[in-house]
PDB file of C-alpha atoms in Angstrom:
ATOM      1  CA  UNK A   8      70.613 -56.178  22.148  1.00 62.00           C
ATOM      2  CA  UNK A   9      71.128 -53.259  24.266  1.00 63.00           C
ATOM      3  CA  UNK A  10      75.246 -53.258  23.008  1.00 70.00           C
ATOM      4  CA  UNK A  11      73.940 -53.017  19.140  1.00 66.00           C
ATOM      5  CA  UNK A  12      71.703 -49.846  20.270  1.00 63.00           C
ATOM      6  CA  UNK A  13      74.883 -48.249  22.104  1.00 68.00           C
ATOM      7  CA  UNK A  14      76.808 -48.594  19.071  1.00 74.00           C
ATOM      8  CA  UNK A  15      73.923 -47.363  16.375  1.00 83.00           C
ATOM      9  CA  UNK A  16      75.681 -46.275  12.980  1.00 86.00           C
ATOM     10  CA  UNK A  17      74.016 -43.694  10.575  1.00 88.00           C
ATOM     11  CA  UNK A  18      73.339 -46.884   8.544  1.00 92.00           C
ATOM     12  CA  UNK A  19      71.173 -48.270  10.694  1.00 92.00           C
ATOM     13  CA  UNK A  20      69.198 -44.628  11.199  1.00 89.00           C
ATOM     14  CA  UNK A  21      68.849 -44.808   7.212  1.00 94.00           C
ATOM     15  CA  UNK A  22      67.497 -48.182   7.070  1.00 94.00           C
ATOM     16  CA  UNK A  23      64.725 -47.396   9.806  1.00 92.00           C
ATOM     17  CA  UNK A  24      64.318 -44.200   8.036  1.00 94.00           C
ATOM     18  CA  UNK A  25      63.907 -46.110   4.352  1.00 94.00           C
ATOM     19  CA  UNK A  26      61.992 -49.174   6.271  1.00 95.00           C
ATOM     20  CA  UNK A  27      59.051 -46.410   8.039  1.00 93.00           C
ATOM     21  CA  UNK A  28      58.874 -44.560   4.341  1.00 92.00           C
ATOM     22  CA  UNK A  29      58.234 -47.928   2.573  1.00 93.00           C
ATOM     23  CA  UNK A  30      55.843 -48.644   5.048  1.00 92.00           C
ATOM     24  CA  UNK A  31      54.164 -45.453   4.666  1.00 91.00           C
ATOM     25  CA  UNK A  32      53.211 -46.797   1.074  1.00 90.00           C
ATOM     26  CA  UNK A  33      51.063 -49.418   1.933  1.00 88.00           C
ATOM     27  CA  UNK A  34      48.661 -46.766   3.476  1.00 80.00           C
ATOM     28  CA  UNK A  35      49.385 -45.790   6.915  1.00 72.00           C
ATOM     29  CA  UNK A  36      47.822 -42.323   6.335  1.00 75.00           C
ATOM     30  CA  UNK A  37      51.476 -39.793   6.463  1.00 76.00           C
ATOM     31  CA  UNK A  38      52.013 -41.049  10.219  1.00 81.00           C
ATOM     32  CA  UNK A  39      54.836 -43.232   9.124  1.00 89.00           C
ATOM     33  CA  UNK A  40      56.177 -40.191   6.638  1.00 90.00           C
ATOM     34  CA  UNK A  41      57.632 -37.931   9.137  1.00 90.00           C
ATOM     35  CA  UNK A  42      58.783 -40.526  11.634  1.00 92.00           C
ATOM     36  CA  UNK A  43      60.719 -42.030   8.839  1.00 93.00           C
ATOM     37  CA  UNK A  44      61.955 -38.580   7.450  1.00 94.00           C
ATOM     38  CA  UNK A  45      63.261 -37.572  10.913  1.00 95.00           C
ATOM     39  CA  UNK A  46      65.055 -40.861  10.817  1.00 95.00           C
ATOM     40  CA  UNK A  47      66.619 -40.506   7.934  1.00 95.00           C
ATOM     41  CA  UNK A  48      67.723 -36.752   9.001  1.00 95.00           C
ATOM     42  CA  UNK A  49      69.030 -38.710  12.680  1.00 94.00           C
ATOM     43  CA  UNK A  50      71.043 -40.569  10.151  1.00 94.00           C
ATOM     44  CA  UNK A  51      72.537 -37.824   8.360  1.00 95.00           C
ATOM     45  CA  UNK A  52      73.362 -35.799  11.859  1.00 94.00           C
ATOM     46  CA  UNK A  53      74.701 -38.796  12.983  1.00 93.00           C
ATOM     47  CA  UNK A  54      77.188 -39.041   9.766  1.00 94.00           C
ATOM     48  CA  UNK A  55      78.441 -35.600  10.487  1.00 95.00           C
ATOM     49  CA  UNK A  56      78.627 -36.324  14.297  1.00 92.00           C
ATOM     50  CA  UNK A  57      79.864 -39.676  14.525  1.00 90.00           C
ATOM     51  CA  UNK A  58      80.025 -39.420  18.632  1.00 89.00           C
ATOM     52  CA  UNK A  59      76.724 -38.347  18.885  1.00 89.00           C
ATOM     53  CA  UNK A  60      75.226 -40.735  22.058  1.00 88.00           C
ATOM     54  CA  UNK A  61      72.288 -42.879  22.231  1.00 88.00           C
ATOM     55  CA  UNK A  62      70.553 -40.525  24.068  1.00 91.00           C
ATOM     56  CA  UNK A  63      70.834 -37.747  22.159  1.00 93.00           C
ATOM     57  CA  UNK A  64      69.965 -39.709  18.947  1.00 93.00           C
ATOM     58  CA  UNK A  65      66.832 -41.175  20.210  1.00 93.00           C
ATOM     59  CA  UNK A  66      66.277 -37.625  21.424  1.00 96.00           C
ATOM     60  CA  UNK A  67      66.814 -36.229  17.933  1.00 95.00           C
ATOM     61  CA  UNK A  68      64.476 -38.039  16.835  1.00 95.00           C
ATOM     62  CA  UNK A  69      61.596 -38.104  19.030  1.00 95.00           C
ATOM     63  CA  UNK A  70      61.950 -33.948  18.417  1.00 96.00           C
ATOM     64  CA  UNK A  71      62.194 -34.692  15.057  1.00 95.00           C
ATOM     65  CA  UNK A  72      59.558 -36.570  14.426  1.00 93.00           C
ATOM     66  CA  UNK A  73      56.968 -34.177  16.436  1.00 94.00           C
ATOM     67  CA  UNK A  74      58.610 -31.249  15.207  1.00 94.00           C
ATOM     68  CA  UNK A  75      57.899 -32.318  11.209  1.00 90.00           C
ATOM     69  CA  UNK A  76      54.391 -34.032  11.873  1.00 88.00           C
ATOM     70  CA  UNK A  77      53.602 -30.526  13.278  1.00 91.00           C
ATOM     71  CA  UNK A  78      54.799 -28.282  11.059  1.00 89.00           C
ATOM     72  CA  UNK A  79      52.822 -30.283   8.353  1.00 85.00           C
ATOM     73  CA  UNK A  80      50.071 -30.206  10.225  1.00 86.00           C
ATOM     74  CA  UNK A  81      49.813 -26.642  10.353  1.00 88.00           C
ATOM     75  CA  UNK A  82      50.830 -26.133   6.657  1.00 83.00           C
ATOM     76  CA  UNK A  83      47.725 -28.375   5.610  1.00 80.00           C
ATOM     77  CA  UNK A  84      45.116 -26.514   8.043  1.00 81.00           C
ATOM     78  CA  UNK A  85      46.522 -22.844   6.989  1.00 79.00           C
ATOM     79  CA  UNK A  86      46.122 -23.818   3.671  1.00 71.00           C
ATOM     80  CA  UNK A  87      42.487 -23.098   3.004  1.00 67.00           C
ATOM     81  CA  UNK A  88      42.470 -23.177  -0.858  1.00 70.00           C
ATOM     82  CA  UNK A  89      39.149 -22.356  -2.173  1.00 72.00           C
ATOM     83  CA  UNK A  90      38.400 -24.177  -4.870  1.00 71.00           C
ATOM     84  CA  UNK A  91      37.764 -22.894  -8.474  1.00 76.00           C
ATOM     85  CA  UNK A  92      34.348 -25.093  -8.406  1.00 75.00           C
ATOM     86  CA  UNK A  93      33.000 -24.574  -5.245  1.00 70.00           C
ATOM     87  CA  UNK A  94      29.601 -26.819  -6.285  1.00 69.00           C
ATOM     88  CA  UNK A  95      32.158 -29.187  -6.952  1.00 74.00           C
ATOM     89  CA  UNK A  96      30.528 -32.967  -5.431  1.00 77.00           C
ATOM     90  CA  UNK A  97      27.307 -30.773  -3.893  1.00 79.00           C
ATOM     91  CA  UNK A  98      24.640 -32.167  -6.300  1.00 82.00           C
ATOM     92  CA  UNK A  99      22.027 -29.870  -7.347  1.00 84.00           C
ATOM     93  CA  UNK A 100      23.285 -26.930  -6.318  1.00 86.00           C
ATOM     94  CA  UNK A 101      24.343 -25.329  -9.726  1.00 87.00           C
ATOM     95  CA  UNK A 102      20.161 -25.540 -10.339  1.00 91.00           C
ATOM     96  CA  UNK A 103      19.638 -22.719  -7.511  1.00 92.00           C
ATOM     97  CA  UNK A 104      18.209 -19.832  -9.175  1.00 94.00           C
ATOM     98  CA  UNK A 105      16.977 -21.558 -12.457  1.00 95.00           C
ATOM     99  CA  UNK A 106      13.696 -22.087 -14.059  1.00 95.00           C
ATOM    100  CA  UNK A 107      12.460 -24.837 -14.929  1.00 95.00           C
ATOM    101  CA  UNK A 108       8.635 -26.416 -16.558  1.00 94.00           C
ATOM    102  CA  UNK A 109       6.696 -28.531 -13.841  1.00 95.00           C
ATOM    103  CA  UNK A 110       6.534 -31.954 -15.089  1.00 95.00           C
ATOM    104  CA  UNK A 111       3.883 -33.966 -12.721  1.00 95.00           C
ATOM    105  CA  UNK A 112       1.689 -31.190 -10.805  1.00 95.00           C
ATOM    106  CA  UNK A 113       2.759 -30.384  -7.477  1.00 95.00           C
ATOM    107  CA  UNK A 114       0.024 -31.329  -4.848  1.00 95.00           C
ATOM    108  CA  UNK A 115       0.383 -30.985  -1.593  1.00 94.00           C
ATOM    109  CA  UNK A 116       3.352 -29.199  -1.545  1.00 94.00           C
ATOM    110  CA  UNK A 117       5.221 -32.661  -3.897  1.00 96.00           C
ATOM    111  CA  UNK A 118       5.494 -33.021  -7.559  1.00 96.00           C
ATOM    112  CA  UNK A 119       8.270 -32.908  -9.879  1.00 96.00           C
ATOM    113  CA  UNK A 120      10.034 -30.853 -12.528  1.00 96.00           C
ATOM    114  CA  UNK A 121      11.700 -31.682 -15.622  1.00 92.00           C
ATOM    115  CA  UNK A 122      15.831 -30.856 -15.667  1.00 92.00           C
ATOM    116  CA  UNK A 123      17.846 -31.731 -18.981  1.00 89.00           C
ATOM    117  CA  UNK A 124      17.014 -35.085 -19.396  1.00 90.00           C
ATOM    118  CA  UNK A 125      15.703 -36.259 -15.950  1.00 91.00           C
ATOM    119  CA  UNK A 126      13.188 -35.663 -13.184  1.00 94.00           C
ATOM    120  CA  UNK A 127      13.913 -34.291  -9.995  1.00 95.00           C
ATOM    121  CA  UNK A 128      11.322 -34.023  -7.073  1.00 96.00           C
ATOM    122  CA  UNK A 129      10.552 -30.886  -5.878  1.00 96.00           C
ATOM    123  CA  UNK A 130       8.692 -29.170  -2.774  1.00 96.00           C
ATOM    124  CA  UNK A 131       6.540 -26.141  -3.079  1.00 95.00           C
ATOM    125  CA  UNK A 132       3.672 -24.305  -3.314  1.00 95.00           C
ATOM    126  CA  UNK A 133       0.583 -26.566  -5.081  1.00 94.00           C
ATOM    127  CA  UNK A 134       1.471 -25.794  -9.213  1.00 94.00           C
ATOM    128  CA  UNK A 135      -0.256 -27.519 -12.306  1.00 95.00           C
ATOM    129  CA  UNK A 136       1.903 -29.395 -14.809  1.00 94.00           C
ATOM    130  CA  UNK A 137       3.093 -26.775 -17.287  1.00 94.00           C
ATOM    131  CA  UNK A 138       3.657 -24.244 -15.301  1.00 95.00           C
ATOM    132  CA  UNK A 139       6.832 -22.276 -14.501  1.00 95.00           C
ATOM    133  CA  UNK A 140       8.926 -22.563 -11.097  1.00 96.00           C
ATOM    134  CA  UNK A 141      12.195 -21.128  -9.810  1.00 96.00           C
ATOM    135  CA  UNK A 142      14.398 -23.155  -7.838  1.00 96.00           C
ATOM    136  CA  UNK A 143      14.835 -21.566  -4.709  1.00 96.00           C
ATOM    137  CA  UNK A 144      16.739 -23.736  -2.392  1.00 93.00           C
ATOM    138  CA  UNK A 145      18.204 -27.832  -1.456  1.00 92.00           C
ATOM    139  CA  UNK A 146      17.047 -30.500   0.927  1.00 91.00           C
ATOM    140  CA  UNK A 147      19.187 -33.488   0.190  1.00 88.00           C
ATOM    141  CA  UNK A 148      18.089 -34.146  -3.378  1.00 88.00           C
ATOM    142  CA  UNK A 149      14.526 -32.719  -3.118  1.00 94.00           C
ATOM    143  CA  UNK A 150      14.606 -28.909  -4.950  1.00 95.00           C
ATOM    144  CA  UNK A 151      12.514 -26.635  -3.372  1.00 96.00           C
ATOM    145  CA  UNK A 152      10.678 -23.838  -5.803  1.00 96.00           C
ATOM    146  CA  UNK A 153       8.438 -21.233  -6.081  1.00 95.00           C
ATOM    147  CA  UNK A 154       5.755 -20.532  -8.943  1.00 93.00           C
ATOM    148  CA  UNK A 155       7.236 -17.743 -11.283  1.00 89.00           C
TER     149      UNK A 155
END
């Protein structure tokens, strides 16, 4: 065992490289991505320097494989894209600021309102049915308003 890791070939760099990428398919998250990319580069330094050591291979890639996992790493955080939909997933919110007819009275501060073609619940000042109220806020999926 330890004679076939003294003699490594860039072959055998590539096939770890290729075996960590498959692997990195069935879901391991882009852990297994960069480990196999900086195998795969091992391989390809140790083409063009054929008496490159054990050492300094297994070094190569441990450097490697940091050195790409963290630069990724940062590129995702730095990113920051704002969306173009920022409601996006964050129910309710696009109601904020609209009007809308009461629907079942609100007593004691409960009752609902009529949106589209449901119901929502709604917190609030006490209201008869009929009336208008102006969403104001969100808790969860309760809308809180105020009487217009």
């Amino acid at each position: 065992m330890w004679d076939f890791l003294l003699h490594l070939s860039f072959w055998d760099w590539l096939a770890l490289g290729t075996v960590l990428l498959i692997l990195e398919v069935f879901g391991a998250g882009g852990y297994l991505l960069w480990m196999g990319i900086a195998a795969a580069a091992v391989g390809v330094i140790k083409f063009l320097v054929p008496p490159l050591g054990l050492e300094w291979q297994l070094l190569l890639f441990a450097v490697l494989s940091i050195l790409t996992a963290v630069y990724w790493w940062k590129r995702q955080r730095s990113s920051g894209k704002t969306s173009d939909q920022p409601g996006l997933n964050e129910r309710g919110t696009e109601l904020v600021g609209r009007t809308f007819v009461v629907h079942q009275a609100i007593v004691e501060g409960r009752g609902k309102v009529k949106v589209g073609d449901g119901v929502w619940m709604v917190t609030g000042a006490d209201t008869p049915a009929g009336a208008q109220v102006r969403v104001i806020g969100l808790e969860g999926v309760i809308l809180k308003v105020e009487t217009v």
